[in-house]
């Protein structure tokens, strides 16, 4: 397997249009003119992904107040995302990428090490996209716990 393509600060963020938990299409272009955190996570309703999503939910007012929106993307189908959103009272869009095309375009799917073994899967990643659609921050292999707090410190939010 070849090394994953990674996005870097200053790159143009790959465009996407994906269905949200209700099947409504959401595009990165919808957020042009605002900053947006795009984060990729392996699976809805798993312990780490739930912790991370709830941390974003609990920080959303401060992030929005700083002019930053949040989008979560996973390979889950919209029905699973809707259940996750409703169970955890998530208040930001969760997008479905079952074909993993967007995950791959952003370098968030590929070979990773898990419990000492190399596997292929979703690489927990977070990006900040600026108002013009450029990558302002790119973080790969982030930890679910404590990540949002660190991100807020890094962004002074």
mmCIF file of C-alpha atoms in Angstrom:
data_model
loop_
_atom_site.group_PDB
_atom_site.id
_atom_site.type_symbol
_atom_site.label_atom_id
_atom_site.label_comp_id
_atom_site.label_asym_id
_atom_site.label_seq_id
_atom_site.Cartn_x
_atom_site.Cartn_y
_atom_site.Cartn_z
ATOM 1 C CA UNK A 1 0.000 0.000 0.000
ATOM 2 C CA UNK A 2 1.324 3.449 -0.869
ATOM 3 C CA UNK A 3 1.600 6.312 1.572
ATOM 4 C CA UNK A 4 -1.547 8.329 2.076
ATOM 5 C CA UNK A 5 -1.860 11.676 0.297
ATOM 6 C CA UNK A 6 -1.857 14.392 2.955
ATOM 7 C CA UNK A 7 -3.205 17.920 2.772
ATOM 8 C CA UNK A 8 -1.001 20.747 3.970
ATOM 9 C CA UNK A 9 -1.565 24.292 5.166
ATOM 10 C CA UNK A 10 -2.222 26.508 2.129
ATOM 11 C CA UNK A 11 -3.675 23.707 -0.037
ATOM 12 C CA UNK A 12 -7.107 24.232 -1.548
ATOM 13 C CA UNK A 13 -9.584 22.116 0.381
ATOM 14 C CA UNK A 14 -11.068 19.377 -1.839
ATOM 15 C CA UNK A 15 -14.681 20.214 -2.654
ATOM 16 C CA UNK A 16 -17.434 17.839 -1.646
ATOM 17 C CA UNK A 17 -21.195 17.439 -1.544
ATOM 18 C CA UNK A 18 -22.448 14.735 0.807
ATOM 19 C CA UNK A 19 -25.793 13.821 2.391
ATOM 20 C CA UNK A 20 -26.312 14.730 6.023
ATOM 21 C CA UNK A 21 -28.141 12.632 8.624
ATOM 22 C CA UNK A 22 -31.477 13.616 7.045
ATOM 23 C CA UNK A 23 -30.332 12.943 3.466
ATOM 24 C CA UNK A 24 -30.032 16.674 2.649
ATOM 25 C CA UNK A 25 -26.986 17.511 0.550
ATOM 26 C CA UNK A 26 -24.337 19.689 2.174
ATOM 27 C CA UNK A 27 -21.393 21.124 0.254
ATOM 28 C CA UNK A 28 -18.146 22.611 1.446
ATOM 29 C CA UNK A 29 -18.982 25.538 -0.865
ATOM 30 C CA UNK A 30 -21.989 26.294 1.395
ATOM 31 C CA UNK A 31 -19.460 27.508 3.971
ATOM 32 C CA UNK A 32 -17.458 29.834 1.725
ATOM 33 C CA UNK A 33 -16.968 33.131 3.540
ATOM 34 C CA UNK A 34 -16.809 31.406 6.949
ATOM 35 C CA UNK A 35 -14.214 29.238 8.600
ATOM 36 C CA UNK A 36 -15.212 25.615 9.022
ATOM 37 C CA UNK A 37 -13.715 22.706 10.931
ATOM 38 C CA UNK A 38 -14.036 19.531 8.875
ATOM 39 C CA UNK A 39 -13.306 16.473 10.957
ATOM 40 C CA UNK A 40 -13.238 12.830 9.928
ATOM 41 C CA UNK A 41 -14.045 10.019 12.348
ATOM 42 C CA UNK A 42 -14.256 6.229 11.928
ATOM 43 C CA UNK A 43 -17.764 5.297 13.128
ATOM 44 C CA UNK A 44 -20.791 6.888 14.761
ATOM 45 C CA UNK A 45 -21.779 5.695 18.238
ATOM 46 C CA UNK A 46 -18.390 4.175 19.105
ATOM 47 C CA UNK A 47 -16.835 5.364 22.386
ATOM 48 C CA UNK A 48 -14.043 7.527 20.945
ATOM 49 C CA UNK A 49 -16.164 9.035 18.191
ATOM 50 C CA UNK A 50 -18.971 9.765 20.645
ATOM 51 C CA UNK A 51 -16.530 11.513 23.012
ATOM 52 C CA UNK A 52 -15.116 13.607 20.169
ATOM 53 C CA UNK A 53 -18.556 14.525 18.766
ATOM 54 C CA UNK A 54 -19.854 15.505 22.223
ATOM 55 C CA UNK A 55 -16.743 17.642 22.792
ATOM 56 C CA UNK A 56 -17.461 19.479 19.516
ATOM 57 C CA UNK A 57 -21.135 19.821 20.544
ATOM 58 C CA UNK A 58 -20.144 21.234 23.940
ATOM 59 C CA UNK A 59 -17.718 23.714 22.316
ATOM 60 C CA UNK A 60 -19.969 24.710 19.416
ATOM 61 C CA UNK A 61 -21.199 28.004 20.905
ATOM 62 C CA UNK A 62 -17.627 29.216 21.415
ATOM 63 C CA UNK A 63 -16.522 27.998 17.985
ATOM 64 C CA UNK A 64 -19.531 29.570 16.260
ATOM 65 C CA UNK A 65 -18.926 32.762 18.242
ATOM 66 C CA UNK A 66 -15.414 32.836 16.767
ATOM 67 C CA UNK A 67 -16.903 32.475 13.267
ATOM 68 C CA UNK A 68 -16.121 28.752 12.935
ATOM 69 C CA UNK A 69 -18.658 26.117 11.887
ATOM 70 C CA UNK A 70 -18.180 22.349 12.342
ATOM 71 C CA UNK A 71 -18.813 19.419 9.990
ATOM 72 C CA UNK A 72 -18.247 15.773 10.923
ATOM 73 C CA UNK A 73 -17.714 13.169 8.177
ATOM 74 C CA UNK A 74 -17.688 9.370 8.454
ATOM 75 C CA UNK A 75 -18.430 6.398 6.198
ATOM 76 C CA UNK A 76 -21.706 5.780 8.085
ATOM 77 C CA UNK A 77 -25.041 5.824 6.244
ATOM 78 C CA UNK A 78 -27.416 8.760 6.965
ATOM 79 C CA UNK A 79 -29.780 6.613 9.083
ATOM 80 C CA UNK A 80 -26.936 5.686 11.467
ATOM 81 C CA UNK A 81 -25.842 9.331 11.590
ATOM 82 C CA UNK A 82 -29.406 10.417 12.442
ATOM 83 C CA UNK A 83 -29.540 7.946 15.327
ATOM 84 C CA UNK A 84 -26.117 9.125 16.558
ATOM 85 C CA UNK A 85 -27.148 12.788 16.288
ATOM 86 C CA UNK A 86 -30.424 12.195 18.128
ATOM 87 C CA UNK A 87 -28.918 9.982 20.870
ATOM 88 C CA UNK A 88 -26.140 12.496 21.618
ATOM 89 C CA UNK A 89 -28.098 15.731 20.904
ATOM 90 C CA UNK A 90 -25.514 16.760 18.292
ATOM 91 C CA UNK A 91 -26.190 20.202 16.846
ATOM 92 C CA UNK A 92 -23.839 20.330 13.865
ATOM 93 C CA UNK A 93 -24.067 18.487 10.528
ATOM 94 C CA UNK A 94 -22.838 14.897 10.280
ATOM 95 C CA UNK A 95 -22.135 13.892 6.686
ATOM 96 C CA UNK A 96 -22.131 10.451 5.096
ATOM 97 C CA UNK A 97 -19.269 9.289 2.840
ATOM 98 C CA UNK A 98 -19.911 5.528 2.421
ATOM 99 C CA UNK A 99 -17.787 5.347 -0.749
ATOM 100 C CA UNK A 100 -14.919 7.000 1.161
ATOM 101 C CA UNK A 101 -14.145 9.263 -1.818
ATOM 102 C CA UNK A 102 -14.048 12.442 0.282
ATOM 103 C CA UNK A 103 -12.123 10.671 3.054
ATOM 104 C CA UNK A 104 -9.508 9.643 0.482
ATOM 105 C CA UNK A 105 -9.370 13.096 -1.165
ATOM 106 C CA UNK A 106 -8.587 14.621 2.241
ATOM 107 C CA UNK A 107 -6.022 11.941 3.149
ATOM 108 C CA UNK A 108 -8.257 10.658 5.961
ATOM 109 C CA UNK A 109 -8.523 7.064 4.746
ATOM 110 C CA UNK A 110 -5.692 4.640 4.300
ATOM 111 C CA UNK A 111 -3.099 2.661 6.159
ATOM 112 C CA UNK A 112 -2.823 3.278 9.876
ATOM 113 C CA UNK A 113 -1.518 1.461 12.916
ATOM 114 C CA UNK A 114 -4.068 0.257 15.438
ATOM 115 C CA UNK A 115 -3.054 -1.762 18.493
ATOM 116 C CA UNK A 116 0.318 -2.394 16.871
ATOM 117 C CA UNK A 117 -1.139 -3.771 13.621
ATOM 118 C CA UNK A 118 -1.235 -2.048 10.240
ATOM 119 C CA UNK A 119 -4.808 -1.805 8.946
ATOM 120 C CA UNK A 120 -6.692 0.202 6.340
ATOM 121 C CA UNK A 121 -9.372 2.505 7.681
ATOM 122 C CA UNK A 122 -10.466 6.002 8.593
ATOM 123 C CA UNK A 123 -7.637 8.152 9.953
ATOM 124 C CA UNK A 124 -9.113 10.436 12.619
ATOM 125 C CA UNK A 125 -8.267 13.860 11.161
ATOM 126 C CA UNK A 126 -9.243 17.492 11.669
ATOM 127 C CA UNK A 127 -8.921 20.447 9.311
ATOM 128 C CA UNK A 128 -9.665 24.132 9.539
ATOM 129 C CA UNK A 129 -10.736 25.572 6.194
ATOM 130 C CA UNK A 130 -10.537 29.352 5.848
ATOM 131 C CA UNK A 131 -13.080 31.704 4.289
ATOM 132 C CA UNK A 132 -11.558 31.232 0.812
ATOM 133 C CA UNK A 133 -11.523 27.435 0.951
ATOM 134 C CA UNK A 134 -7.845 26.983 1.823
ATOM 135 C CA UNK A 135 -6.505 24.609 4.477
ATOM 136 C CA UNK A 136 -5.487 26.680 7.500
ATOM 137 C CA UNK A 137 -4.815 23.713 9.811
ATOM 138 C CA UNK A 138 -4.334 20.006 9.017
ATOM 139 C CA UNK A 139 -4.060 17.431 11.794
ATOM 140 C CA UNK A 140 -3.873 13.671 11.177
ATOM 141 C CA UNK A 141 -4.034 10.804 13.677
ATOM 142 C CA UNK A 142 -5.620 12.971 16.355
ATOM 143 C CA UNK A 143 -6.806 11.472 19.637
ATOM 144 C CA UNK A 144 -10.537 11.477 20.311
ATOM 145 C CA UNK A 145 -10.187 12.490 23.959
ATOM 146 C CA UNK A 146 -8.871 15.984 24.600
ATOM 147 C CA UNK A 147 -8.610 16.866 20.913
ATOM 148 C CA UNK A 148 -11.295 19.569 20.865
ATOM 149 C CA UNK A 149 -9.824 21.282 23.953
ATOM 150 C CA UNK A 150 -6.374 21.284 22.319
ATOM 151 C CA UNK A 151 -7.879 22.541 19.050
ATOM 152 C CA UNK A 152 -9.590 25.402 20.883
ATOM 153 C CA UNK A 153 -6.286 26.319 22.550
ATOM 154 C CA UNK A 154 -4.483 26.191 19.180
ATOM 155 C CA UNK A 155 -7.158 28.449 17.640
ATOM 156 C CA UNK A 156 -7.403 30.711 20.723
ATOM 157 C CA UNK A 157 -11.150 30.017 21.010
#
